[in-house]
PDB file of C-alpha atoms in Angstrom:
ATOM      1  CA  ALA A 509       0.715 103.783  73.108  1.00 72.00           C
ATOM      2  CA  GLN A 510       2.929 102.535  75.868  1.00 81.00           C
ATOM      3  CA  THR A 511       5.667 104.805  77.151  1.00 89.00           C
ATOM      4  CA  VAL A 512       8.593 104.215  79.480  1.00 94.00           C
ATOM      5  CA  THR A 513      10.166 107.017  81.495  1.00 95.00           C
ATOM      6  CA  GLN A 514      13.506 106.998  83.246  1.00 96.00           C
ATOM      7  CA  SER A 515      13.714 110.275  85.126  1.00 95.00           C
ATOM      8  CA  GLN A 516      17.368 109.984  86.155  1.00 96.00           C
ATOM      9  CA  PRO A 517      19.713 110.625  83.209  1.00 94.00           C
ATOM     10  CA  GLU A 518      22.736 109.972  85.435  1.00 96.00           C
ATOM     11  CA  MET A 519      23.396 108.344  88.796  1.00 97.00           C
ATOM     12  CA  SER A 520      26.530 107.602  90.765  1.00 97.00           C
ATOM     13  CA  VAL A 521      27.293 105.204  93.577  1.00 98.00           C
ATOM     14  CA  GLN A 522      30.279 104.276  95.684  1.00 98.00           C
ATOM     15  CA  GLU A 523      31.697 100.831  95.238  1.00 97.00           C
ATOM     16  CA  ALA A 524      30.051  98.307  97.616  1.00 97.00           C
ATOM     17  CA  GLU A 525      27.046 100.544  98.237  1.00 98.00           C
ATOM     18  CA  THR A 526      23.474 100.245  97.009  1.00 98.00           C
ATOM     19  CA  VAL A 527      21.798 102.286  94.286  1.00 98.00           C
ATOM     20  CA  THR A 528      18.253 102.366  92.946  1.00 98.00           C
ATOM     21  CA  LEU A 529      17.358 103.316  89.389  1.00 98.00           C
ATOM     22  CA  SER A 530      13.816 104.508  88.710  1.00 98.00           C
ATOM     23  CA  CYS A 531      11.456 103.616  85.902  1.00 98.00           C
ATOM     24  CA  THR A 532       7.795 104.384  85.331  1.00 97.00           C
ATOM     25  CA  TYR A 533       5.606 103.300  82.463  1.00 96.00           C
ATOM     26  CA  ASP A 534       2.210 103.983  81.056  1.00 94.00           C
ATOM     27  CA  THR A 535      -0.058 101.275  79.723  1.00 89.00           C
ATOM     28  CA  SER A 536      -3.686 100.220  79.610  1.00 87.00           C
ATOM     29  CA  GLU A 537      -2.820  96.541  79.411  1.00 85.00           C
ATOM     30  CA  SER A 538      -3.114  94.238  82.388  1.00 83.00           C
ATOM     31  CA  ASP A 539      -0.699  91.559  81.227  1.00 83.00           C
ATOM     32  CA  TYR A 540       2.783  92.605  80.196  1.00 87.00           C
ATOM     33  CA  TYR A 541       6.435  92.145  80.991  1.00 89.00           C
ATOM     34  CA  LEU A 542       9.166  94.483  82.150  1.00 94.00           C
ATOM     35  CA  PHE A 543      12.908  94.247  81.707  1.00 95.00           C
ATOM     36  CA  TRP A 544      16.094  95.981  82.728  1.00 97.00           C
ATOM     37  CA  TYR A 545      18.940  95.918  80.221  1.00 96.00           C
ATOM     38  CA  LYS A 546      22.527  96.972  80.812  1.00 96.00           C
ATOM     39  CA  GLN A 547      24.720  98.528  78.120  1.00 95.00           C
ATOM     40  CA  PRO A 548      28.391  98.764  79.147  1.00 94.00           C
ATOM     41  CA  PRO A 549      30.922 100.812  77.157  1.00 90.00           C
ATOM     42  CA  SER A 550      31.213  97.927  74.693  1.00 88.00           C
ATOM     43  CA  ARG A 551      27.574  98.786  73.800  1.00 89.00           C
ATOM     44  CA  GLN A 552      26.462  95.160  73.974  1.00 90.00           C
ATOM     45  CA  MET A 553      22.926  95.092  75.388  1.00 93.00           C
ATOM     46  CA  ILE A 554      22.715  92.596  78.241  1.00 94.00           C
ATOM     47  CA  LEU A 555      19.542  91.478  79.973  1.00 94.00           C
ATOM     48  CA  VAL A 556      19.771  92.107  83.708  1.00 97.00           C
ATOM     49  CA  ILE A 557      16.383  91.080  85.049  1.00 96.00           C
ATOM     50  CA  ARG A 558      12.761  90.593  84.003  1.00 93.00           C
ATOM     51  CA  GLN A 559       9.412  90.811  85.733  1.00 93.00           C
ATOM     52  CA  GLU A 560       6.055  89.362  84.742  1.00 89.00           C
ATOM     53  CA  ALA A 561       3.206  91.737  85.602  1.00 88.00           C
ATOM     54  CA  TYR A 562       0.982  88.949  86.862  1.00 86.00           C
ATOM     55  CA  LYS A 563       3.534  88.003  89.514  1.00 87.00           C
ATOM     56  CA  GLN A 564       3.345  89.917  92.768  1.00 85.00           C
ATOM     57  CA  GLN A 565       6.748  88.728  93.914  1.00 92.00           C
ATOM     58  CA  ASN A 566       9.608  91.000  92.952  1.00 95.00           C
ATOM     59  CA  ALA A 567      12.254  89.431  90.728  1.00 94.00           C
ATOM     60  CA  THR A 568      15.812  89.024  91.959  1.00 95.00           C
ATOM     61  CA  GLU A 569      19.033  88.015  90.216  1.00 94.00           C
ATOM     62  CA  ASN A 570      21.986  87.854  92.578  1.00 95.00           C
ATOM     63  CA  ARG A 571      22.810  91.500  93.458  1.00 97.00           C
ATOM     64  CA  PHE A 572      20.020  92.857  91.265  1.00 97.00           C
ATOM     65  CA  SER A 573      16.429  93.149  92.408  1.00 97.00           C
ATOM     66  CA  VAL A 574      13.367  95.092  91.377  1.00 97.00           C
ATOM     67  CA  ASN A 575      10.608  96.908  93.206  1.00 97.00           C
ATOM     68  CA  PHE A 576       7.546  96.375  91.049  1.00 96.00           C
ATOM     69  CA  GLN A 577       4.533  98.484  91.973  1.00 95.00           C
ATOM     70  CA  LYS A 578       1.841  97.610  89.441  1.00 94.00           C
ATOM     71  CA  ALA A 579      -0.769 100.079  90.626  1.00 94.00           C
ATOM     72  CA  ALA A 580       1.757 102.901  90.540  1.00 95.00           C
ATOM     73  CA  LYS A 581       3.229 101.614  87.251  1.00 96.00           C
ATOM     74  CA  SER A 582       6.679 101.746  88.736  1.00 97.00           C
ATOM     75  CA  PHE A 583       9.563  99.348  88.150  1.00 97.00           C
ATOM     76  CA  SER A 584      12.791 100.321  89.893  1.00 98.00           C
ATOM     77  CA  LEU A 585      16.088  98.433  89.848  1.00 98.00           C
ATOM     78  CA  LYS A 586      18.181  98.038  92.977  1.00 98.00           C
ATOM     79  CA  ILE A 587      21.837  97.139  92.689  1.00 98.00           C
ATOM     80  CA  SER A 588      23.396  95.957  95.933  1.00 98.00           C
ATOM     81  CA  ASP A 589      27.109  95.794  96.709  1.00 97.00           C
ATOM     82  CA  SER A 590      27.887  97.827  93.597  1.00 98.00           C
ATOM     83  CA  GLN A 591      30.949  96.795  91.634  1.00 97.00           C
ATOM     84  CA  LEU A 592      33.079  98.709  89.159  1.00 97.00           C
ATOM     85  CA  GLY A 593      31.784  96.425  86.419  1.00 96.00           C
ATOM     86  CA  ASP A 594      28.266  97.654  87.048  1.00 97.00           C
ATOM     87  CA  ALA A 595      29.118 100.972  85.447  1.00 97.00           C
ATOM     88  CA  ALA A 596      26.960 101.193  82.330  1.00 97.00           C
ATOM     89  CA  MET A 597      23.833 102.642  80.779  1.00 96.00           C
ATOM     90  CA  TYR A 598      20.741 100.960  82.165  1.00 97.00           C
ATOM     91  CA  PHE A 599      17.555 100.780  80.134  1.00 96.00           C
ATOM     92  CA  CYS A 600      14.123  99.926  81.381  1.00 96.00           C
ATOM     93  CA  ALA A 601      11.909  98.216  78.804  1.00 94.00           C
ATOM     94  CA  TYR A 602       8.258  97.288  78.488  1.00 92.00           C
ATOM     95  CA  ARG A 603       7.119  94.376  76.390  1.00 86.00           C
ATOM     96  CA  SER A 604       3.979  95.054  74.463  1.00 75.00           C
ATOM     97  CA  TYR A 605       2.169  92.328  72.610  1.00 65.00           C
ATOM     98  CA  TRP A 606       0.693  93.871  69.509  1.00 59.00           C
ATOM     99  CA  GLY A 607      -0.291  92.587  66.122  1.00 54.00           C
ATOM    100  CA  GLY A 608       1.263  89.173  66.625  1.00 55.00           C
ATOM    101  CA  SER A 609       4.735  90.459  67.360  1.00 58.00           C
ATOM    102  CA  GLU A 610       6.276  91.334  70.646  1.00 67.00           C
ATOM    103  CA  LYS A 611       7.749  94.829  70.738  1.00 77.00           C
ATOM    104  CA  LEU A 612      10.023  96.308  73.370  1.00 85.00           C
ATOM    105  CA  VAL A 613       9.525  99.936  74.320  1.00 88.00           C
ATOM    106  CA  PHE A 614      12.652 101.391  75.909  1.00 91.00           C
ATOM    107  CA  GLY A 615      13.230 104.280  78.234  1.00 93.00           C
ATOM    108  CA  LYS A 616      15.998 106.750  77.424  1.00 91.00           C
ATOM    109  CA  GLY A 617      18.373 105.213  79.915  1.00 94.00           C
ATOM    110  CA  THR A 618      20.253 106.054  83.082  1.00 96.00           C
ATOM    111  CA  LYS A 619      24.019 106.309  83.061  1.00 96.00           C
ATOM    112  CA  LEU A 620      25.425 104.704  86.205  1.00 97.00           C
ATOM    113  CA  THR A 621      28.893 105.613  87.419  1.00 97.00           C
ATOM    114  CA  VAL A 622      30.553 103.508  90.110  1.00 97.00           C
ATOM    115  CA  ASN A 623      33.198 105.331  92.113  1.00 97.00           C
ATOM    116  CA  PRO A 624      36.049 103.336  93.690  1.00 95.00           C
TER     117      PRO A 624
ATOM    118  CA  SER C 558      23.023  77.713  72.496  1.00 85.00           C
ATOM    119  CA  GLN C 559      21.806  80.645  70.472  1.00 86.00           C
ATOM    120  CA  THR C 560      24.136  83.276  69.090  1.00 91.00           C
ATOM    121  CA  ILE C 561      23.567  86.388  67.060  1.00 95.00           C
ATOM    122  CA  HIS C 562      26.079  87.935  64.705  1.00 95.00           C
ATOM    123  CA  GLN C 563      26.251  91.327  63.084  1.00 97.00           C
ATOM    124  CA  TRP C 564      28.618  92.700  60.500  1.00 95.00           C
ATOM    125  CA  PRO C 565      30.383  94.816  59.845  1.00 96.00           C
ATOM    126  CA  ALA C 566      31.279  96.025  63.332  1.00 95.00           C
ATOM    127  CA  THR C 567      32.098  99.514  62.106  1.00 96.00           C
ATOM    128  CA  LEU C 568      31.411 101.303  58.860  1.00 97.00           C
ATOM    129  CA  VAL C 569      32.216 104.723  57.468  1.00 97.00           C
ATOM    130  CA  GLN C 570      30.256 105.673  54.377  1.00 97.00           C
ATOM    131  CA  PRO C 571      29.840 108.900  52.385  1.00 97.00           C
ATOM    132  CA  VAL C 572      26.503 110.591  52.019  1.00 97.00           C
ATOM    133  CA  GLY C 573      24.549 109.178  49.100  1.00 96.00           C
ATOM    134  CA  SER C 574      26.225 105.766  49.151  1.00 97.00           C
ATOM    135  CA  PRO C 575      24.293 102.502  49.639  1.00 97.00           C
ATOM    136  CA  LEU C 576      24.181 100.509  52.851  1.00 96.00           C
ATOM    137  CA  SER C 577      23.853  96.855  53.731  1.00 97.00           C
ATOM    138  CA  LEU C 578      24.072  95.578  57.298  1.00 97.00           C
ATOM    139  CA  GLU C 579      23.629  91.909  58.003  1.00 97.00           C
ATOM    140  CA  CYS C 580      22.408  90.022  61.025  1.00 97.00           C
ATOM    141  CA  THR C 581      22.273  86.257  61.456  1.00 97.00           C
ATOM    142  CA  VAL C 582      21.057  84.094  64.294  1.00 96.00           C
ATOM    143  CA  GLU C 583      22.206  80.580  65.093  1.00 95.00           C
ATOM    144  CA  GLY C 584      20.715  77.901  67.297  1.00 92.00           C
ATOM    145  CA  THR C 585      17.039  78.720  66.959  1.00 89.00           C
ATOM    146  CA  SER C 586      14.280  78.486  64.373  1.00 88.00           C
ATOM    147  CA  ASN C 587      11.658  80.985  63.272  1.00 89.00           C
ATOM    148  CA  PRO C 588      12.802  83.768  65.582  1.00 90.00           C
ATOM    149  CA  ASN C 589      11.325  87.223  65.646  1.00 90.00           C
ATOM    150  CA  LEU C 590      13.990  89.627  64.388  1.00 93.00           C
ATOM    151  CA  TYR C 591      14.424  93.328  65.081  1.00 93.00           C
ATOM    152  CA  TRP C 592      16.530  96.273  63.918  1.00 95.00           C
ATOM    153  CA  TYR C 593      17.114  99.151  66.325  1.00 94.00           C
ATOM    154  CA  ARG C 594      19.044 102.382  65.993  1.00 93.00           C
ATOM    155  CA  GLN C 595      20.674 104.149  68.893  1.00 92.00           C
ATOM    156  CA  ALA C 596      21.817 107.732  68.411  1.00 81.00           C
ATOM    157  CA  ALA C 597      24.663 108.972  70.597  1.00 74.00           C
ATOM    158  CA  GLY C 598      23.580 109.261  74.235  1.00 69.00           C
ATOM    159  CA  ARG C 599      20.020 108.217  73.531  1.00 73.00           C
ATOM    160  CA  GLY C 600      17.751 105.234  73.833  1.00 81.00           C
ATOM    161  CA  LEU C 601      16.880 102.587  71.299  1.00 89.00           C
ATOM    162  CA  GLN C 602      14.508 103.281  68.437  1.00 88.00           C
ATOM    163  CA  LEU C 603      12.831 100.298  66.812  1.00 89.00           C
ATOM    164  CA  LEU C 604      13.184 100.495  63.033  1.00 92.00           C
ATOM    165  CA  PHE C 605      11.882  97.174  61.701  1.00 92.00           C
ATOM    166  CA  TYR C 606      10.720  93.823  62.965  1.00 89.00           C
ATOM    167  CA  SER C 607       9.971  90.536  61.302  1.00 91.00           C
ATOM    168  CA  VAL C 608       7.997  87.502  62.407  1.00 87.00           C
ATOM    169  CA  GLY C 609       8.923  85.354  59.421  1.00 89.00           C
ATOM    170  CA  ILE C 610      10.594  85.146  56.027  1.00 92.00           C
ATOM    171  CA  GLY C 611       9.493  88.021  53.827  1.00 89.00           C
ATOM    172  CA  GLN C 612       7.388  89.549  56.609  1.00 90.00           C
ATOM    173  CA  ILE C 613       8.673  92.999  57.516  1.00 91.00           C
ATOM    174  CA  SER C 614       6.986  95.687  59.567  1.00 88.00           C
ATOM    175  CA  SER C 615       8.304  99.225  59.612  1.00 86.00           C
ATOM    176  CA  GLU C 616       8.074 101.427  62.639  1.00 82.00           C
ATOM    177  CA  VAL C 617       9.583 104.654  61.349  1.00 79.00           C
ATOM    178  CA  PRO C 618       9.248 105.936  57.755  1.00 65.00           C
ATOM    179  CA  GLN C 619      12.702 106.746  56.431  1.00 79.00           C
ATOM    180  CA  ASN C 620      15.144 105.924  53.695  1.00 89.00           C
ATOM    181  CA  LEU C 621      16.009 102.585  55.258  1.00 94.00           C
ATOM    182  CA  SER C 622      14.534  99.225  54.361  1.00 95.00           C
ATOM    183  CA  ALA C 623      14.810  95.706  55.737  1.00 96.00           C
ATOM    184  CA  SER C 624      14.591  92.251  54.254  1.00 96.00           C
ATOM    185  CA  ARG C 625      14.517  88.717  55.587  1.00 96.00           C
ATOM    186  CA  PRO C 626      15.597  86.394  52.789  1.00 95.00           C
ATOM    187  CA  GLN C 627      16.144  83.416  55.096  1.00 94.00           C
ATOM    188  CA  ASP C 628      14.675  82.339  58.414  1.00 94.00           C
ATOM    189  CA  ARG C 629      17.644  83.490  60.476  1.00 95.00           C
ATOM    190  CA  GLN C 630      18.969  86.317  58.328  1.00 96.00           C
ATOM    191  CA  PHE C 631      17.912  89.943  58.606  1.00 97.00           C
ATOM    192  CA  ILE C 632      19.340  92.693  56.409  1.00 97.00           C
ATOM    193  CA  LEU C 633      19.121  96.455  56.807  1.00 97.00           C
ATOM    194  CA  SER C 634      19.627  98.466  53.634  1.00 96.00           C
ATOM    195  CA  SER C 635      19.598 101.916  52.173  1.00 96.00           C
ATOM    196  CA  LYS C 636      19.950 103.099  48.594  1.00 95.00           C
ATOM    197  CA  LYS C 637      21.321 106.527  49.568  1.00 95.00           C
ATOM    198  CA  LEU C 638      22.609 107.301  53.035  1.00 95.00           C
ATOM    199  CA  LEU C 639      21.900 110.573  54.801  1.00 94.00           C
ATOM    200  CA  LEU C 640      24.009 112.225  57.489  1.00 93.00           C
ATOM    201  CA  SER C 641      21.171 111.561  59.921  1.00 90.00           C
ATOM    202  CA  ASP C 642      21.581 107.817  59.388  1.00 93.00           C
ATOM    203  CA  SER C 643      24.723 107.839  61.515  1.00 92.00           C
ATOM    204  CA  GLY C 644      24.349 105.841  64.697  1.00 93.00           C
ATOM    205  CA  PHE C 645      24.699 102.499  66.364  1.00 94.00           C
ATOM    206  CA  TYR C 646      22.565  99.764  64.820  1.00 96.00           C
ATOM    207  CA  LEU C 647      21.540  96.793  66.867  1.00 96.00           C
ATOM    208  CA  CYS C 648      19.918  93.596  65.699  1.00 97.00           C
ATOM    209  CA  ALA C 649      17.950  91.488  68.163  1.00 95.00           C
ATOM    210  CA  TRP C 650      15.998  88.247  68.201  1.00 93.00           C
ATOM    211  CA  SER C 651      13.346  86.743  70.405  1.00 90.00           C
ATOM    212  CA  VAL C 652      11.251  83.637  70.601  1.00 84.00           C
ATOM    213  CA  GLY C 653       7.813  84.280  69.150  1.00 70.00           C
ATOM    214  CA  GLY C 654       4.494  83.862  70.933  1.00 64.00           C
ATOM    215  CA  ALA C 655       3.153  84.666  74.377  1.00 61.00           C
ATOM    216  CA  GLY C 656       5.450  84.614  77.374  1.00 62.00           C
ATOM    217  CA  ALA C 657       8.239  86.654  78.844  1.00 58.00           C
ATOM    218  CA  TYR C 658      10.519  86.149  75.886  1.00 74.00           C
ATOM    219  CA  GLU C 659      13.132  88.796  76.208  1.00 85.00           C
ATOM    220  CA  GLN C 660      15.108  90.048  73.252  1.00 90.00           C
ATOM    221  CA  TYR C 661      18.733  89.120  72.777  1.00 92.00           C
ATOM    222  CA  PHE C 662      20.967  91.625  71.100  1.00 95.00           C
ATOM    223  CA  GLY C 663      23.875  91.384  68.728  1.00 95.00           C
ATOM    224  CA  PRO C 664      27.139  93.271  69.183  1.00 95.00           C
ATOM    225  CA  GLY C 665      25.984  96.131  66.957  1.00 95.00           C
ATOM    226  CA  THR C 666      27.330  98.107  64.002  1.00 96.00           C
ATOM    227  CA  ARG C 667      28.650 101.617  64.404  1.00 95.00           C
ATOM    228  CA  LEU C 668      27.795 103.571  61.240  1.00 95.00           C
ATOM    229  CA  THR C 669      29.297 106.958  60.490  1.00 96.00           C
ATOM    230  CA  VAL C 670      28.013 108.820  57.465  1.00 95.00           C
ATOM    231  CA  THR C 671      30.434 111.514  56.287  1.00 96.00           C
TER     232      THR C 671
END
């Protein structure tokens, strides 16, 4: 079964600086998808960025980018020019295709604090 | 555009009472639907998913059940709540089939069992 590991329960960053959140996963599949979700204090889950495993190019969305290392099964999220509104729980997720339904496997999350 | 609704937003129920949480999706047809539970300070645990009306798959055996009476309606139920059922319940939908179809989440229901 696929597993997703986020080894950093908490991280902090100064406003305007850059922070990287780590994520590793375990799978025997060759085709899959990876996501980063953000959960602010409101607890609404918001998609931040996604990566298709067959694409070598790292995904970027404005200040958010990923470092996808398929051989190492690593999928880290970099937040540049951190803002106070970036403070949230961040979850890494793996999309498994099984039995005709797509399932997301989540890591346990990293709590990001942004200091002014 | 697609929207997903959940209600109620918060709920306080005594142990042994029944439960019904509702989720509806607008703006799409034949979505895949999911129920997750998030305990305090922890990640998301998939409880049920559905690929169509009347088609429910359970991930974790427990005293909860799910039903999908209509294409865009997903209901989470229990006949008798346990203290351990407390948590934050999230409903999500996605487009079915192959492709990077991410899941979109509702606002959630905070359930406290007393």
